[in-house]
Amino acid sequence: QVQLVESGGGLVQAGGSLRLSCVASGRTFDSSIMGWVRQAPGKEREFVASMRWNGGSTTYAESVKGRFTISGDNGKNTVYLQMNSLKPEDTAVYYCAARALWSSMWNYWGQGTQVTVSS
C-alpha cells in the first residue's frame, strides 16, 4: 500500500506561480512512475505531467509544456510540480498519482489539492 498526500494549492492571479508537493509513504518501489493529474469542474481528469521515480525522462501535456516542471526528491519521498505563468484554465483539483512501470493505469491517488487562478 502506498499513501500520497498533496499540498501547496491555493489562489493565485494569472501569471503567478505555485509549487505543489506530494509526499509518498507506505510501501514504495524503484520501478514506478509518479505523476500529476488534474480535474476541473464539469470536465474529465486530464494528464498533466509524469516522471520515473528512479530518474529518467519526463513527459508533459501540451497545454502545460514550457510552463510546468515535475521533479522529485527520493530522500524525502516527495514529488513536486512547479507551475509558472498560470492561466485561468489551469484552475482545477490537482492529484498526485503513482503506477508501476508495466501498468497502463494509475494505481494510487492522493486526496487532491485545489488550484484556483483568477483572471
XYZ file of N, CA and C in Angstrom:
357
model
N 0.824 -1.179 0.000
C 0.000 0.000 0.000
C 0.875 1.252 0.000
N 0.449 2.233 -0.783
C 1.138 3.500 -0.875
C 0.142 4.611 -0.577
N 0.547 5.544 0.257
C -0.266 6.711 0.555
C 0.387 7.951 -0.044
N -0.415 8.789 -0.689
C 0.065 10.008 -1.318
C -0.688 11.193 -0.733
N 0.037 12.216 -0.318
C -0.564 13.398 0.287
C -0.048 14.635 -0.424
N -0.960 15.376 -1.067
C -0.598 16.601 -1.785
C -0.758 17.823 -0.895
N -0.018 18.871 -1.232
C -0.150 20.153 -0.565
C 0.379 21.236 -1.497
N 0.108 22.488 -1.165
C 0.653 23.603 -1.912
C -0.328 24.338 -2.791
N -1.561 23.860 -2.887
C -2.555 24.540 -3.691
C -2.983 25.847 -3.055
N -3.688 26.664 -3.834
C -4.155 27.937 -3.326
C -4.715 28.806 -4.421
N -4.908 30.077 -4.095
C -5.447 31.065 -5.019
C -4.328 31.971 -5.502
N -4.229 32.146 -6.814
C -3.187 32.973 -7.400
C -3.746 33.682 -8.627
N -3.227 34.865 -8.922
C -3.645 35.596 -10.111
C -2.940 35.065 -11.350
N -3.562 35.266 -12.502
C -2.968 34.837 -13.760
C -1.561 35.399 -13.903
N -0.648 34.545 -14.361
C 0.741 34.926 -14.494
C 1.587 34.569 -13.295
N 0.956 34.184 -12.203
C 1.665 33.832 -10.991
C 2.161 32.402 -10.996
N 2.726 31.985 -9.856
C 3.329 30.663 -9.735
C 2.892 29.970 -8.454
N 2.877 28.645 -8.490
C 2.635 27.806 -7.330
C 3.517 26.576 -7.438
N 3.860 26.001 -6.292
C 4.613 24.756 -6.256
C 3.854 23.735 -5.425
N 3.439 22.650 -6.057
C 2.735 21.582 -5.382
C 3.721 20.517 -4.911
N 3.407 19.889 -3.778
C 4.224 18.819 -3.239
C 3.375 17.580 -3.021
N 3.983 16.417 -3.168
C 3.317 15.145 -2.935
C 4.269 14.241 -2.166
N 3.896 13.895 -0.941
C 4.714 13.037 -0.094
C 4.166 11.621 -0.138
N 5.024 10.667 -0.482
C 4.642 9.263 -0.557
C 5.097 8.529 0.698
N 4.228 7.669 1.222
C 4.564 6.860 2.387
C 4.023 5.453 2.198
N 4.377 4.561 3.117
C 3.995 3.171 2.982
C 4.986 2.427 2.101
N 4.503 1.388 1.440
C 5.366 0.587 0.579
C 5.681 1.328 -0.708
N 6.959 1.526 -0.963
C 7.402 2.165 -2.193
C 8.353 1.247 -2.944
N 8.546 1.505 -4.214
C 9.418 0.696 -5.045
C 10.082 1.574 -6.091
N 11.220 1.105 -6.593
C 12.027 1.909 -7.503
C 11.422 2.015 -8.897
N 10.872 0.925 -9.400
C 10.367 0.887 -10.771
C 8.931 1.396 -10.823
N 8.780 2.690 -10.622
C 7.455 3.278 -10.626
C 7.466 4.624 -11.334
N 6.277 5.047 -11.731
C 6.066 6.338 -12.367
C 5.253 7.216 -11.421
N 5.700 8.433 -11.232
C 4.968 9.411 -10.441
C 4.423 10.475 -11.382
N 3.233 10.957 -11.098
C 2.643 11.939 -11.987
C 1.624 12.830 -11.318
N 1.161 13.791 -12.101
C 0.125 14.723 -11.673
C -1.009 14.707 -12.682
N -2.226 14.639 -12.173
C -3.440 14.648 -12.978
C -4.378 15.688 -12.388
N -5.088 16.424 -13.233
C -5.979 17.463 -12.726
C -7.393 17.270 -13.255
N -8.351 17.845 -12.523
C -9.744 17.775 -12.922
C -10.442 19.079 -12.573
N -10.963 19.746 -13.590
C -11.741 20.956 -13.409
C -13.215 20.594 -13.312
N -14.030 21.443 -12.676
C -15.465 21.155 -12.557
C -16.112 20.925 -13.916
N -16.865 19.835 -14.033
C -17.557 19.521 -15.270
C -16.685 18.955 -16.372
N -15.422 18.694 -16.097
C -14.507 18.163 -17.100
C -13.913 16.840 -16.642
N -13.417 16.062 -17.598
C -12.750 14.805 -17.285
C -11.369 15.065 -16.707
N -10.858 14.076 -16.003
C -9.500 14.175 -15.499
C -8.513 14.259 -16.661
N -7.502 15.102 -16.488
C -6.543 15.393 -17.543
C -5.126 15.159 -17.050
N -4.363 14.404 -17.817
C -2.961 14.187 -17.507
C -2.190 15.499 -17.586
N -1.305 15.733 -16.623
C -0.520 16.956 -16.579
C 0.959 16.671 -16.826
N 1.558 15.800 -16.007
C 2.983 15.528 -16.113
C 3.317 14.231 -15.401
N 4.446 13.612 -15.768
C 4.905 12.397 -15.107
C 6.413 12.282 -15.198
N 6.978 11.433 -14.337
C 8.409 11.185 -14.316
C 8.673 9.817 -13.723
N 9.808 9.230 -14.075
C 10.232 7.991 -13.450
C 10.785 8.297 -12.067
N 10.337 7.525 -11.065
C 10.787 7.729 -9.697
C 12.294 7.565 -9.571
N 12.855 6.636 -10.331
C 14.275 6.334 -10.265
C 15.095 7.159 -11.261
N 14.517 8.209 -11.787
C 15.204 9.049 -12.739
C 14.859 8.697 -14.169
N 15.171 9.602 -15.079
C 14.882 9.378 -16.475
C 14.105 10.533 -17.071
N 13.449 10.262 -18.173
C 12.745 11.295 -18.909
C 11.460 11.709 -18.204
N 11.009 12.895 -18.547
C 9.733 13.412 -18.064
C 8.807 13.627 -19.246
N 7.514 13.628 -18.988
C 6.528 13.886 -20.020
C 5.535 14.925 -19.524
N 5.019 15.726 -20.464
C 4.095 16.798 -20.131
C 2.956 16.851 -21.131
N 1.800 17.260 -20.640
C 0.715 17.587 -21.546
C 1.092 18.832 -22.344
N 0.647 18.890 -23.591
C 0.991 20.021 -24.439
C 0.533 21.348 -23.839
N -0.570 21.334 -23.125
C -1.127 22.554 -22.578
C -0.266 23.180 -21.483
N 0.624 22.395 -20.869
C 1.458 22.917 -19.784
C 2.937 22.917 -20.131
N 3.293 22.414 -21.292
C 4.685 22.312 -21.696
C 5.340 23.695 -21.725
N 6.508 23.794 -21.106
C 7.218 25.051 -21.032
C 6.833 25.907 -19.851
N 5.750 25.568 -19.168
C 5.297 26.330 -18.007
C 5.417 25.546 -16.706
N 5.170 24.238 -16.759
C 5.211 23.378 -15.574
C 6.459 22.510 -15.598
N 6.973 22.183 -14.414
C 8.119 21.294 -14.280
C 7.873 20.295 -13.161
N 8.006 19.003 -13.466
C 7.882 17.966 -12.460
C 9.279 17.548 -12.016
N 9.455 17.324 -10.717
C 10.739 16.908 -10.182
C 10.505 16.086 -8.924
N 11.554 15.440 -8.437
C 11.409 14.603 -7.262
C 12.630 14.643 -6.364
N 12.416 14.299 -5.106
C 13.469 14.175 -4.111
C 13.284 12.814 -3.464
N 14.074 11.824 -3.902
C 13.916 10.458 -3.402
C 14.177 10.361 -1.900
N 15.117 11.149 -1.399
C 15.426 11.125 0.018
C 14.254 11.544 0.887
N 13.402 12.414 0.357
C 12.219 12.881 1.074
C 10.946 12.190 0.606
N 11.066 11.257 -0.344
C 9.901 10.594 -0.927
C 8.858 11.608 -1.383
N 9.323 12.645 -2.050
C 8.461 13.756 -2.418
C 8.590 14.071 -3.905
N 7.458 14.330 -4.532
C 7.387 14.773 -5.919
C 6.821 16.182 -5.942
N 7.358 17.023 -6.811
C 6.942 18.413 -6.899
C 6.393 18.729 -8.279
N 5.533 19.724 -8.330
C 5.078 20.284 -9.592
C 5.200 21.798 -9.495
N 6.202 22.344 -10.158
C 6.381 23.786 -10.215
C 5.544 24.325 -11.359
N 4.636 25.238 -11.059
C 3.715 25.785 -12.045
C 3.975 27.276 -12.186
N 4.404 27.692 -13.372
C 4.673 29.090 -13.672
C 3.729 29.585 -14.758
N 3.629 30.898 -14.873
C 2.775 31.523 -15.887
C 1.382 30.921 -15.885
N 0.798 30.831 -14.715
C -0.501 30.185 -14.570
C -1.599 30.949 -15.305
N -2.529 30.188 -15.874
C -3.660 30.721 -16.610
C -4.959 30.319 -15.925
N -6.041 31.075 -16.136
C -7.325 30.683 -15.534
C -7.739 29.260 -15.888
N -7.411 28.795 -17.087
C -7.768 27.442 -17.488
C -6.981 26.363 -16.752
N -5.981 26.756 -15.956
C -5.270 25.811 -15.109
C -6.028 25.510 -13.818
N -7.095 26.251 -13.558
C -7.884 26.044 -12.349
C -8.445 24.623 -12.319
N -8.149 23.891 -11.248
C -8.580 22.501 -11.134
C -8.137 21.949 -9.790
N -8.645 20.766 -9.460
C -8.090 19.992 -8.364
C -6.945 19.164 -8.932
N -5.787 19.273 -8.331
C -4.604 18.564 -8.803
C -4.343 17.352 -7.919
N -4.207 16.191 -8.556
C -3.986 14.934 -7.856
C -2.596 14.397 -8.143
N -1.928 13.938 -7.109
C -0.710 13.166 -7.251
C -1.089 11.710 -7.495
N -0.364 11.025 -8.369
C -0.678 9.644 -8.698
C 0.595 8.843 -8.913
N 0.482 7.519 -8.777
C 1.619 6.633 -8.956
C 1.186 5.341 -9.629
N 2.087 4.750 -10.397
C 1.830 3.463 -11.038
C 3.137 2.732 -11.253
N 3.051 1.409 -11.433
C 4.212 0.609 -11.782
C 4.582 0.863 -13.236
N 5.825 0.592 -13.580
C 6.296 0.804 -14.946
C 5.474 0.031 -15.963
N 5.042 -1.169 -15.600
C 4.333 -2.043 -16.522
C 2.834 -1.788 -16.562
N 2.347 -0.868 -15.759
C 0.925 -0.592 -15.681
C 0.532 0.507 -16.655
N -0.647 0.369 -17.235
C -1.194 1.391 -18.113
C -2.170 2.312 -17.391
N -2.405 2.051 -16.119
C -3.328 2.837 -15.314
C -2.653 3.281 -14.019
N -3.099 4.409 -13.499
C -2.603 4.875 -12.206
C -3.156 3.992 -11.098
N -2.299 3.521 -10.208
C -2.673 2.590 -9.156
C -2.973 3.261 -7.825
N -2.364 4.407 -7.576
C -2.534 5.106 -6.309
C -2.805 6.580 -6.572
N -3.648 7.156 -5.714
C -4.056 8.556 -5.862
C -4.003 9.270 -4.527
N -3.635 10.536 -4.555
C -3.739 11.378 -3.384
C -5.134 11.950 -3.266
N -5.353 12.780 -2.243
C -6.678 13.342 -1.988
C -6.972 14.568 -2.841
N -5.964 15.150 -3.446
C -6.129 16.312 -4.292
C -5.906 17.614 -3.551
N -5.451 18.620 -4.283
C -5.286 19.960 -3.738
C -5.798 20.969 -4.758
N -6.566 21.954 -4.289
C -7.239 22.903 -5.169
C -6.291 24.005 -5.621
N -6.264 24.249 -6.923
C -5.533 25.365 -7.508
C -6.538 26.254 -8.224
N -6.597 27.523 -7.842
C -7.512 28.468 -8.456
C -6.724 29.650 -8.994
N -6.884 29.928 -10.287
C -6.179 31.019 -10.950
C -7.209 32.048 -11.395
N -7.118 33.256 -10.875
C -8.057 34.316 -11.209
C -7.539 35.129 -12.391
N -8.468 35.681 -13.174
C -8.103 36.466 -14.341
C -7.941 37.931 -14.000
